[in-house]
Coordinates of N, CA and C in Angstrom, one line a residue:
Chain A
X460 N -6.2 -0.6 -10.0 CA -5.1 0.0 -9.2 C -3.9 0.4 -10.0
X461 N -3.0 0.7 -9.7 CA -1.5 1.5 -10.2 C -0.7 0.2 -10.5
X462 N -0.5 0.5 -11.8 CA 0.5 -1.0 -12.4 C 1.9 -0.5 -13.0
X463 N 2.6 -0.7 -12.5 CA 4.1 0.0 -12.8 C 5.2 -1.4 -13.4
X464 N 5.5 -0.9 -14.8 CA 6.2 -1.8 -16.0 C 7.6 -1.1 -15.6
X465 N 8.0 -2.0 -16.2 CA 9.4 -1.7 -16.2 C 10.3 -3.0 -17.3
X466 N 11.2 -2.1 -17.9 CA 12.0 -2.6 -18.7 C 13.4 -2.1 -19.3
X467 N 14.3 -2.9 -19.8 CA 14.3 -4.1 -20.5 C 13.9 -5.0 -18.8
X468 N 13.8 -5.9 -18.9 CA 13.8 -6.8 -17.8 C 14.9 -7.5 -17.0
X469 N 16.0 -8.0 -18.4 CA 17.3 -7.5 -18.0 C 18.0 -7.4 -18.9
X470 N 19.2 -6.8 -18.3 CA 20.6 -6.5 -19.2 C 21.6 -6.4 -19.1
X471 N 22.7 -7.1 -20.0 CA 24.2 -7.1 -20.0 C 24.7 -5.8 -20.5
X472 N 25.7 -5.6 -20.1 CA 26.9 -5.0 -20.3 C 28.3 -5.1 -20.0
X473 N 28.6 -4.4 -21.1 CA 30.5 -4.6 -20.9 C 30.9 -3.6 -19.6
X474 N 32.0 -3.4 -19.0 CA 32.5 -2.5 -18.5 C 32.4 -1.4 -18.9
X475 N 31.9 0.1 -18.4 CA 31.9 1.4 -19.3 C 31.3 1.5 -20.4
X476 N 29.9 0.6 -20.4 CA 28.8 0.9 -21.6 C 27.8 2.0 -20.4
X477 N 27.1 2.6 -21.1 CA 25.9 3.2 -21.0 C 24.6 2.1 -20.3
X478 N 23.5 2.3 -19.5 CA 22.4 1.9 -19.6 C 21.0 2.9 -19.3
X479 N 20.2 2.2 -19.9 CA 19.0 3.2 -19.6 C 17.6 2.3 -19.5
X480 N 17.3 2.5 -18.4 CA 16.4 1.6 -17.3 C 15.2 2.7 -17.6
X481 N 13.9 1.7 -17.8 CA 12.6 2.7 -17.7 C 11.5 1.9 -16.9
X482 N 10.8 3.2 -16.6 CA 10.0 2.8 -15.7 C 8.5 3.5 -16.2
X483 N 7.1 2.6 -16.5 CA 6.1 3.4 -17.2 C 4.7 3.0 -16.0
X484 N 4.1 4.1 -15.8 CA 3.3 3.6 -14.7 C 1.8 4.3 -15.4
X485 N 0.5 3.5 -14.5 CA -1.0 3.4 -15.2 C -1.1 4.6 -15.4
X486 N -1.4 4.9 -13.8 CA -2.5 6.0 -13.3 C -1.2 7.1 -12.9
X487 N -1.9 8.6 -12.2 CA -0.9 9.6 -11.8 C -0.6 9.2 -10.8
X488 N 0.8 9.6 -10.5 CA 1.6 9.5 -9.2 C 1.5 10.8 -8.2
X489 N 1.9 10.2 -7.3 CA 2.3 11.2 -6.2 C 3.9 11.1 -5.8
X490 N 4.2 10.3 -5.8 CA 5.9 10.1 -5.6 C 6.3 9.0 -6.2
X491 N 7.8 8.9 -7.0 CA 8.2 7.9 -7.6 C 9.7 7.5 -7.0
X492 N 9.9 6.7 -6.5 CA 11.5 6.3 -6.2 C 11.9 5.1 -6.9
X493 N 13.4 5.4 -7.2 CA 14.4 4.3 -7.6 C 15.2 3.3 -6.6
X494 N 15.5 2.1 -6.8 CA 15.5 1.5 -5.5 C 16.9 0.5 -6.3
X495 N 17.9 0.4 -5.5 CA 18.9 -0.7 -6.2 C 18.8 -2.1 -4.6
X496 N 18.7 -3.0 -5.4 CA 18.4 -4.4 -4.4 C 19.3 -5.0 -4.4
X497 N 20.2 -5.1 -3.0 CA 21.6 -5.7 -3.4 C 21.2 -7.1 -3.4
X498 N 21.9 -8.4 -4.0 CA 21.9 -9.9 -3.6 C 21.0 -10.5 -2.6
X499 N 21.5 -10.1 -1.3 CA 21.8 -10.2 -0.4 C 19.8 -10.1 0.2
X500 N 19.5 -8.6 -0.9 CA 17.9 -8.4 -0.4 C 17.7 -7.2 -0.3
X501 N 18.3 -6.1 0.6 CA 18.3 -5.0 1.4 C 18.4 -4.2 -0.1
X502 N 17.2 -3.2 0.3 CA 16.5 -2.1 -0.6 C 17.4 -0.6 -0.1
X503 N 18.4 0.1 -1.4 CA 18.6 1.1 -1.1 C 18.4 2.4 -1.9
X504 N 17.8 3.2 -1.7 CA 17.2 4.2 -2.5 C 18.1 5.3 -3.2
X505 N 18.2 4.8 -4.4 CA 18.5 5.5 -5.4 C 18.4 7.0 -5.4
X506 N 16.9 7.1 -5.7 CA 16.2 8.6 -5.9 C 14.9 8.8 -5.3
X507 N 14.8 9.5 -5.1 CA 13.1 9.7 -5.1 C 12.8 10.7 -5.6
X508 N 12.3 10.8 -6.6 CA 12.3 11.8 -8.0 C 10.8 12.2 -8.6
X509 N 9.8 12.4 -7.9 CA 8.3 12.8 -8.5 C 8.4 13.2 -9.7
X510 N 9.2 14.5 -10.0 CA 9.6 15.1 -11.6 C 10.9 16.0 -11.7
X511 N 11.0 15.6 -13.0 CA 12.1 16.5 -13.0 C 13.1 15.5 -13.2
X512 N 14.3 16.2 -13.1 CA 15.5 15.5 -13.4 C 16.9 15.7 -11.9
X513 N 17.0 14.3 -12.5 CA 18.3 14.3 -10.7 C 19.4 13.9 -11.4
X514 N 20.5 14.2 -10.6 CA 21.6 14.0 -10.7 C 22.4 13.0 -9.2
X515 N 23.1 11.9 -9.4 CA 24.0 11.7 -8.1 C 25.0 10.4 -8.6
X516 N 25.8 11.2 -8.7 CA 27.3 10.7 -9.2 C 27.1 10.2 -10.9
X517 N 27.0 9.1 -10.8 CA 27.0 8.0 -12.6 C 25.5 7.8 -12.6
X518 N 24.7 8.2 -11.8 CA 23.0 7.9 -12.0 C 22.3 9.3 -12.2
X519 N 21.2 9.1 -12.9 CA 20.6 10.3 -13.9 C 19.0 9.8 -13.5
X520 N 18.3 10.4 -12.7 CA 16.8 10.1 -13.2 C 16.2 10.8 -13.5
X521 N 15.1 10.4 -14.5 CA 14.1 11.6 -15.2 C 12.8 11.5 -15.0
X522 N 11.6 12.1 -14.5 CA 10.7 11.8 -14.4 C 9.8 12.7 -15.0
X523 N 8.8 12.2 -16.3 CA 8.0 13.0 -16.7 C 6.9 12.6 -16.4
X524 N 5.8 13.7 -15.6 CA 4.7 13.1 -15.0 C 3.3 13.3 -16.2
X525 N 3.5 14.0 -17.2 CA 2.5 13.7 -17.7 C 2.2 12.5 -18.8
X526 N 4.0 12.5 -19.3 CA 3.4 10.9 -19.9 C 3.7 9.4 -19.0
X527 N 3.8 9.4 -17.8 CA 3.4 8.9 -16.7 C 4.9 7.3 -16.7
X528 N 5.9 8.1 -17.2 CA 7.0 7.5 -17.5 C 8.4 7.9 -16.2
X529 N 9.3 7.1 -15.8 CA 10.4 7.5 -15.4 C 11.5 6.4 -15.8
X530 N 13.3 7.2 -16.1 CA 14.2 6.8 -16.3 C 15.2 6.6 -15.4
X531 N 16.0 5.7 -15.4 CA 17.3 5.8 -14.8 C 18.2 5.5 -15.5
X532 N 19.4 6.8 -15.5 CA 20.6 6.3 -16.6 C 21.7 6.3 -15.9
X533 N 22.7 5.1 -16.1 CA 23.7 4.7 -15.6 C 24.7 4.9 -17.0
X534 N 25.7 5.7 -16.4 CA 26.8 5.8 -16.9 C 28.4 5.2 -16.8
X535 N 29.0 4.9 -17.7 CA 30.2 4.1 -17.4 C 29.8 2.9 -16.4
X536 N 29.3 2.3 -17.0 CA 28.7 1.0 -15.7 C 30.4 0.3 -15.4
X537 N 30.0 0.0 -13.9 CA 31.0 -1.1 -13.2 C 30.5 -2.3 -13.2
X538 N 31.2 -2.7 -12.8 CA 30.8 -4.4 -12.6 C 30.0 -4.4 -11.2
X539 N 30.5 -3.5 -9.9 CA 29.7 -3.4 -8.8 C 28.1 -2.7 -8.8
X540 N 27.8 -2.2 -10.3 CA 26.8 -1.9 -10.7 C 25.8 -3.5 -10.8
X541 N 26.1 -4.4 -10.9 CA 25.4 -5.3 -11.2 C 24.3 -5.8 -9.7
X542 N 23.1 -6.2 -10.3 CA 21.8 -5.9 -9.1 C 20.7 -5.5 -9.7
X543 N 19.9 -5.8 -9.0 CA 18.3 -6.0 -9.4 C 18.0 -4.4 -9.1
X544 N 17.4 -3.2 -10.4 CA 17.0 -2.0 -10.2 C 15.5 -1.8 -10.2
X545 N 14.8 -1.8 -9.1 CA 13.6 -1.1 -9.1 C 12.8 -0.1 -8.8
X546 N 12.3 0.3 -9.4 CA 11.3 1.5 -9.6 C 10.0 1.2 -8.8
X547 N 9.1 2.5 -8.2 CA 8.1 2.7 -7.6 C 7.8 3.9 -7.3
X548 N 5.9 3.7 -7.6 CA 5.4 4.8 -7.9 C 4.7 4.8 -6.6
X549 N 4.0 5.9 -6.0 CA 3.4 5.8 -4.4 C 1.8 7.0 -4.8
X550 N 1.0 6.7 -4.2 CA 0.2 7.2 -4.3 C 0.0 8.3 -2.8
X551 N -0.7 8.8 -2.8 CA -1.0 9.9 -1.7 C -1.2 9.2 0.0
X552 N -1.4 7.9 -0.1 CA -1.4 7.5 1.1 C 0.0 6.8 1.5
X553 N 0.7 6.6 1.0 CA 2.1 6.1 1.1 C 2.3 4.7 0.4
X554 N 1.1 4.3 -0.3 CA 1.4 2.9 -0.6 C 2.4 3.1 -1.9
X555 N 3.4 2.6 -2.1 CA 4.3 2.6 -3.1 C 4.2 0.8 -3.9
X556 N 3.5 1.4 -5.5 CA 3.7 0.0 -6.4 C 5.1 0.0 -6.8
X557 N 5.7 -1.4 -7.1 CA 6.6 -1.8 -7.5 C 6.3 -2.2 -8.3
X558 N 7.9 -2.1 -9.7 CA 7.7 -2.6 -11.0 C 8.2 -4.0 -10.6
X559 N 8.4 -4.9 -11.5 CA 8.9 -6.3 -11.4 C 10.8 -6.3 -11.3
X560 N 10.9 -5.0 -11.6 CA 12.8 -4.7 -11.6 C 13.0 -5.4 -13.1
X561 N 14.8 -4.6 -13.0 CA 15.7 -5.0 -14.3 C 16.7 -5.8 -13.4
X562 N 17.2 -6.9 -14.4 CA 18.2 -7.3 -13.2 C 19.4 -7.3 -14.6
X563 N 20.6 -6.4 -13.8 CA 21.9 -5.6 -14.3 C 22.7 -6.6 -14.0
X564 N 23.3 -6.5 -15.3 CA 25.0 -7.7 -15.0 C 25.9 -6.9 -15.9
X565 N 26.8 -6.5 -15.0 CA 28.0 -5.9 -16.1 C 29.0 -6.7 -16.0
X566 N 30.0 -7.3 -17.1 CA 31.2 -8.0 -17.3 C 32.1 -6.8 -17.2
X567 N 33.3 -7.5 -16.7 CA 34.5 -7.1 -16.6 C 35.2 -6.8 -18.5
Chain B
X690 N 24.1 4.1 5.5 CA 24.1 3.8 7.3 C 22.7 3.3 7.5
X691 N 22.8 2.3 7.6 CA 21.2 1.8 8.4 C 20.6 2.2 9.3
X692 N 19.2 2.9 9.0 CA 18.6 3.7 10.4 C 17.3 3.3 10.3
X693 N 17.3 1.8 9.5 CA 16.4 0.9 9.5 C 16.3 -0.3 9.6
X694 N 15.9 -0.6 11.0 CA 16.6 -1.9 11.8 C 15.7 -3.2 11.7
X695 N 16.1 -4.3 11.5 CA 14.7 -5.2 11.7 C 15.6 -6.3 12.3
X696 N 14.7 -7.4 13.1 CA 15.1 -8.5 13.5 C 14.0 -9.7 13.4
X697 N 14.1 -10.7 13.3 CA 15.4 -11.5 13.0 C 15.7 -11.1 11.8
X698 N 16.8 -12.1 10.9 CA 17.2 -11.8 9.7 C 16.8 -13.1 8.7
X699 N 16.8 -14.4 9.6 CA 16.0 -15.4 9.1 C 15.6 -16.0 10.5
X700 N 14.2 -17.2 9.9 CA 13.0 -17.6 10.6 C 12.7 -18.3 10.0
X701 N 13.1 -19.8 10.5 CA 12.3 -21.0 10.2 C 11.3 -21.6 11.0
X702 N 10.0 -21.9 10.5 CA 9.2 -22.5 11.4 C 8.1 -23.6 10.6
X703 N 7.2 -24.0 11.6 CA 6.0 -24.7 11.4 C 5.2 -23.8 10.8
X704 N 4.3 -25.1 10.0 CA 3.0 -24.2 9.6 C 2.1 -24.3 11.2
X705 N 1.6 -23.0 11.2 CA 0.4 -23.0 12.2 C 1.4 -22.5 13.5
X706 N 2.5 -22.4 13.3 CA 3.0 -21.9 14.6 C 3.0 -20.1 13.9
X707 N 2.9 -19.6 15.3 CA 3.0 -17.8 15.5 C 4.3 -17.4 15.6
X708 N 4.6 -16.1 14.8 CA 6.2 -15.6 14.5 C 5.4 -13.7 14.9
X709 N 6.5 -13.2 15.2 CA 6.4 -11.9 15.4 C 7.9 -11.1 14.7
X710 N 8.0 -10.5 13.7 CA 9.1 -9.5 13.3 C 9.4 -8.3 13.6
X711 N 10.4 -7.7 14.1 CA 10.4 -6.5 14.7 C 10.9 -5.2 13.8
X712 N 10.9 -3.9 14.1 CA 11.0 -3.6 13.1 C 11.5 -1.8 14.0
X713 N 12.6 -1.5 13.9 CA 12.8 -0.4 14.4 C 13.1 0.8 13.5
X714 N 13.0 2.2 13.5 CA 13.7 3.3 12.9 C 14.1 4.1 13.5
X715 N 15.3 5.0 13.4 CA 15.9 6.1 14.2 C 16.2 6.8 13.7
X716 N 15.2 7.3 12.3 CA 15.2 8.3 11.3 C 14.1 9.5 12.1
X717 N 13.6 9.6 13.3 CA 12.4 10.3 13.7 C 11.3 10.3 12.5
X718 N 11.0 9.3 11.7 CA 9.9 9.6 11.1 C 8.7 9.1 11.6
X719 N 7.1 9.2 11.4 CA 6.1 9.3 11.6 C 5.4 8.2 11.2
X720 N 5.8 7.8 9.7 CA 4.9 6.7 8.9 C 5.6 5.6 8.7
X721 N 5.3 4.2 9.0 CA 6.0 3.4 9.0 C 5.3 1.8 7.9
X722 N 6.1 0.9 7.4 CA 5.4 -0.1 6.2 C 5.7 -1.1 7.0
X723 N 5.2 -2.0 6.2 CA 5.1 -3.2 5.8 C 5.0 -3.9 4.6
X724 N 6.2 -4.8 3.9 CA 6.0 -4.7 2.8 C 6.4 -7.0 2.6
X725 N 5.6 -6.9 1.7 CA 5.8 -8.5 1.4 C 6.8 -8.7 0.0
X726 N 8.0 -9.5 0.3 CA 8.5 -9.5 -1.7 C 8.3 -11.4 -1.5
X727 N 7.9 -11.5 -2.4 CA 7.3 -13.1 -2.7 C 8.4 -13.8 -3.4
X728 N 8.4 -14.9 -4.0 CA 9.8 -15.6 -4.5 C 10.0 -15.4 -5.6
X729 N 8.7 -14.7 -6.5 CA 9.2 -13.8 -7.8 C 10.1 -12.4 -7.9
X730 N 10.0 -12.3 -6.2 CA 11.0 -11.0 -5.8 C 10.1 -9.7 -6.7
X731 N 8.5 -9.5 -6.7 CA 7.8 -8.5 -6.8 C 7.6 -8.4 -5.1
X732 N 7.8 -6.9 -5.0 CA 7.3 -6.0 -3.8 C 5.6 -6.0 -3.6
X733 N 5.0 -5.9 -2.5 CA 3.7 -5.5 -2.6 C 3.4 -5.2 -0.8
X734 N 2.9 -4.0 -1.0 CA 2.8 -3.0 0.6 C 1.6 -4.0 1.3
X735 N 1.8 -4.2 2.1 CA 0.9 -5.2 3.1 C 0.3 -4.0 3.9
X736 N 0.7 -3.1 5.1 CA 0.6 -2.2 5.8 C 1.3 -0.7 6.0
X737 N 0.4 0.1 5.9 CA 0.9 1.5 6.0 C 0.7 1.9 7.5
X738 N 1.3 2.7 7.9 CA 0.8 3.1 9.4 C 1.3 4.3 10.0
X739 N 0.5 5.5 10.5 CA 0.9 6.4 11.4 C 0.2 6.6 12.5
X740 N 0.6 7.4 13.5 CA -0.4 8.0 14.6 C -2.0 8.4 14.5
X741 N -1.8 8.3 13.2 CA -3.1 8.9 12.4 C -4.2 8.0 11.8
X742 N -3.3 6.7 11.1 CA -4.4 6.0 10.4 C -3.3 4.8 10.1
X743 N -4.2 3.8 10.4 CA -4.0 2.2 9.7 C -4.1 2.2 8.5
X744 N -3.6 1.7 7.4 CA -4.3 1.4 6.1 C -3.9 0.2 5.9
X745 N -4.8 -0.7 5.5 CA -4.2 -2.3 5.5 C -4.9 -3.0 3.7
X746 N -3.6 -3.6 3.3 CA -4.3 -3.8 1.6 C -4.8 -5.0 1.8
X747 N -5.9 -4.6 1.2 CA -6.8 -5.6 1.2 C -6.9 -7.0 0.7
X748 N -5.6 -7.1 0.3 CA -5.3 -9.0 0.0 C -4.5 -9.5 1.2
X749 N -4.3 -9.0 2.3 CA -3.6 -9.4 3.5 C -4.7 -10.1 4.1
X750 N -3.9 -11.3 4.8 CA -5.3 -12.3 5.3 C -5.3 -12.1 6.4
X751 N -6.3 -11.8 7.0 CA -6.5 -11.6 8.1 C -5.3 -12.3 9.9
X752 N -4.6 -13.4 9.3 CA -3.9 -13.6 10.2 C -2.6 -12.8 10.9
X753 N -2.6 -11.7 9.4 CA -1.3 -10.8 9.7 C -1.7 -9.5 10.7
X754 N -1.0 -9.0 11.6 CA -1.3 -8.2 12.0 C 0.2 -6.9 12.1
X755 N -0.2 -5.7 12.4 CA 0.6 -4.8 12.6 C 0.7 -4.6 14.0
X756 N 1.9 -4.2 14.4 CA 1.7 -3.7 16.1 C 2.7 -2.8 16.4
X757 N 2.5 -1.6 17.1 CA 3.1 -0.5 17.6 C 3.2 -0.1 18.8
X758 N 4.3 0.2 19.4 CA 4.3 0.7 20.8 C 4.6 1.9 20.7
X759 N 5.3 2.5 20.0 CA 5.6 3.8 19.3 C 5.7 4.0 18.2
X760 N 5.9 5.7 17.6 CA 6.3 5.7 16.5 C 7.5 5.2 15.5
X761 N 8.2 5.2 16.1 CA 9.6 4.9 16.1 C 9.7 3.0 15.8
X762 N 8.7 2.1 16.4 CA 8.5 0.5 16.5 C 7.1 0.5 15.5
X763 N 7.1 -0.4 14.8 CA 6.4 -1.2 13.8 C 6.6 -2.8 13.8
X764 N 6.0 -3.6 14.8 CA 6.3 -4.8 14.3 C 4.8 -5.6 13.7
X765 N 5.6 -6.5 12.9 CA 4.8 -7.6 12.1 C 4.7 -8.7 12.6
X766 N 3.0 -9.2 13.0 CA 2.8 -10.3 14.2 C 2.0 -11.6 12.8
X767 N 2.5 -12.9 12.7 CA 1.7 -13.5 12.0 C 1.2 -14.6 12.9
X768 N -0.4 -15.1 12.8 CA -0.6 -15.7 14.0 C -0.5 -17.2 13.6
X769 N -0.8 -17.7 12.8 CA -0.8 -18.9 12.3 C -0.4 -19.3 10.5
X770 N 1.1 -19.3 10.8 CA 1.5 -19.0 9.6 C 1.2 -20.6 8.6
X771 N 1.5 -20.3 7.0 CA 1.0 -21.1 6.2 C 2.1 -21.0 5.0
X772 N 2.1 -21.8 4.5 CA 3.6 -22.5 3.3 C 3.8 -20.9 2.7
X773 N 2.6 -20.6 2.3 CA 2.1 -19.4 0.8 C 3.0 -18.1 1.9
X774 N 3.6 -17.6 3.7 CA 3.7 -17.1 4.2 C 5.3 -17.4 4.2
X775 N 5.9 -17.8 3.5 CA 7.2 -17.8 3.1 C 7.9 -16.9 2.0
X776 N 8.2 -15.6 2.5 CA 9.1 -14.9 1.7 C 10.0 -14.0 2.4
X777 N 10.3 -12.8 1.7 CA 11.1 -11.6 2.8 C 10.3 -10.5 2.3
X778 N 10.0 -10.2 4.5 CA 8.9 -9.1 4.7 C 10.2 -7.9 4.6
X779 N 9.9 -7.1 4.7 CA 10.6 -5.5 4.2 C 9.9 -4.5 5.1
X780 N 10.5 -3.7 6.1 CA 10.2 -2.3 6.6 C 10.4 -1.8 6.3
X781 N 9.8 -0.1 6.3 CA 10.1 1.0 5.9 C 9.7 2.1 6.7
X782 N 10.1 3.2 5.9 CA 9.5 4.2 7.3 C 9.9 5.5 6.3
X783 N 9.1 6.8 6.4 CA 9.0 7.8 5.4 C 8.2 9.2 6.7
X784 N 8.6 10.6 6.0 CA 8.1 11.4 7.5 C 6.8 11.4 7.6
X785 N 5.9 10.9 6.0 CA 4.7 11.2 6.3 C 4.4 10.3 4.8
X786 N 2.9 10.0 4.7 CA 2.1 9.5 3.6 C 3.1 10.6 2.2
X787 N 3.4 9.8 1.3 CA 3.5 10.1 0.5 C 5.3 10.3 0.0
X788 N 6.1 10.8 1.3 CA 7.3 11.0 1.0 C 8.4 9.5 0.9
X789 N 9.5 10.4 0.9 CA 10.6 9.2 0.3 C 10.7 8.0 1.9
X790 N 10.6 6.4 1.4 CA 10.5 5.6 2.1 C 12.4 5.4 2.0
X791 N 12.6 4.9 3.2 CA 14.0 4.4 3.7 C 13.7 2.8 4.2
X792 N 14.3 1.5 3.5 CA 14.0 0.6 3.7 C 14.8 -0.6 4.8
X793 N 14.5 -1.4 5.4 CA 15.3 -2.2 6.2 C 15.8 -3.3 5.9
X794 N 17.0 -3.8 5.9 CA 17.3 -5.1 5.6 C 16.3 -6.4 5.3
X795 N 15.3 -6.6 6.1 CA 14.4 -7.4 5.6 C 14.5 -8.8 6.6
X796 N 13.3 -9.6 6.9 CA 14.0 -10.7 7.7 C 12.9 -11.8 6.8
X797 N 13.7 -12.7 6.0 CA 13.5 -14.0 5.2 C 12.7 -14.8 6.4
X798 N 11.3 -14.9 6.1 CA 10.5 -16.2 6.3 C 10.5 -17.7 5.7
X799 N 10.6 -18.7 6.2 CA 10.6 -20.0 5.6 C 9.9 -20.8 6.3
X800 N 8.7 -21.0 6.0 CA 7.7 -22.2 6.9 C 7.4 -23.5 6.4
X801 N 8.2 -24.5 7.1 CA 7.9 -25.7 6.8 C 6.4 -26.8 6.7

């Protein structure tokens, strides 16, 4: 079945550093979404980005479907940036695999 | 804005006692989940569902069940729950197989 990696697994940053979250999956996709997981639990969706490239606000995703990879870049990170980011890939029937997530800590 | 509702939010019980989780959307979409995150906090789709077709993954133990009264309601019935049946279930809801899922707060299982 569809096994979706993801890494670094986690990561620091300062205030207003760069990050760049990846997401590398087995088999082809049919749909891929970004998902930020507050504390708390509750899944809010990022992107949903099959291919191509997105834009929305300080977040960037890139998805190239033939080498079966996707990005998310966070720019000028905040500290309210900090939270567990995960990735998923869905196949034609709607079942969507999840990566294991990065979990973001930005310092002040 | 949440337009993906679930209740309760937490649920403590016995093993072997029956729990039911509810699961609303007022997104008008068609396709609705079920999703399990375990205490490693990995996701894994338990139930897919539309007017059209059940799809159920096949490491779900037969105690779990799905139930719908409409499109719009998805709830998750477990009949005789067990220790390993402690985590936070996750709804979702998408217009059809395949498109962007919209996810619900989630209601934390703990079975003693």
């Amino acid at each position: 079945g569809q096994q979706v990696q993801q890494s670094p697994a986690s990561l620091v940053l300062q205030e207003g550093e760069n990050a760049e979250l990846q997401c590398n999956f087995s088999t082809s996709l049919n749909s891929m979404q970004w998902f930020y997981q507050r504390p708390g639990g509750s899944l809010v969706s990022l992107f949903y980005n099959p291919s191509g490239t997105k834009h929305s606000g300080r977040l960037t995703s890139t998805t190239v479907i033939k080498e079966r990879r996707s990005s998310l870049h966070i720019s000028s990170s905040q500290t309210t940036d900090s939270g567990t980011y995960l990735c998923a890939s869905g196949a034609n029937t709607g079942k969507l695999t999840f990566g294991h997530g990065t979990i973001l800590r930005v310092h002040p | 804005e949440t337009a993906v509702f679930q209740t309760p939010n937490y649920h403590v019980t016995q093993v072997g006692n029956e729990v039911s989780f509810n699961c609303k959307q007022t997104l008008g979409h068609d396709t609705m989940y079920w999703y399990k995150q375990d205490s490693k906090k990995l996701l894994k789709i338990m139930f897919s569902y539309n007017n059209k077709q059940l799809i159920v993954n096949e490491t779900v133990p037969r105690r779990f069940s799905p139930q719908s009264s409409d499109k719009a309601h998805l709830n998750l019935r477990i009949k005789s729950v067990e220790p390993e049946d402690s985590a936070v279930y996750l709804c979702a809801s998408s217009w059809d197989w395949g498109y962007e899922q919209y996810f619900g707060p989630g209601t934390r299982l703990t079975v003693l």
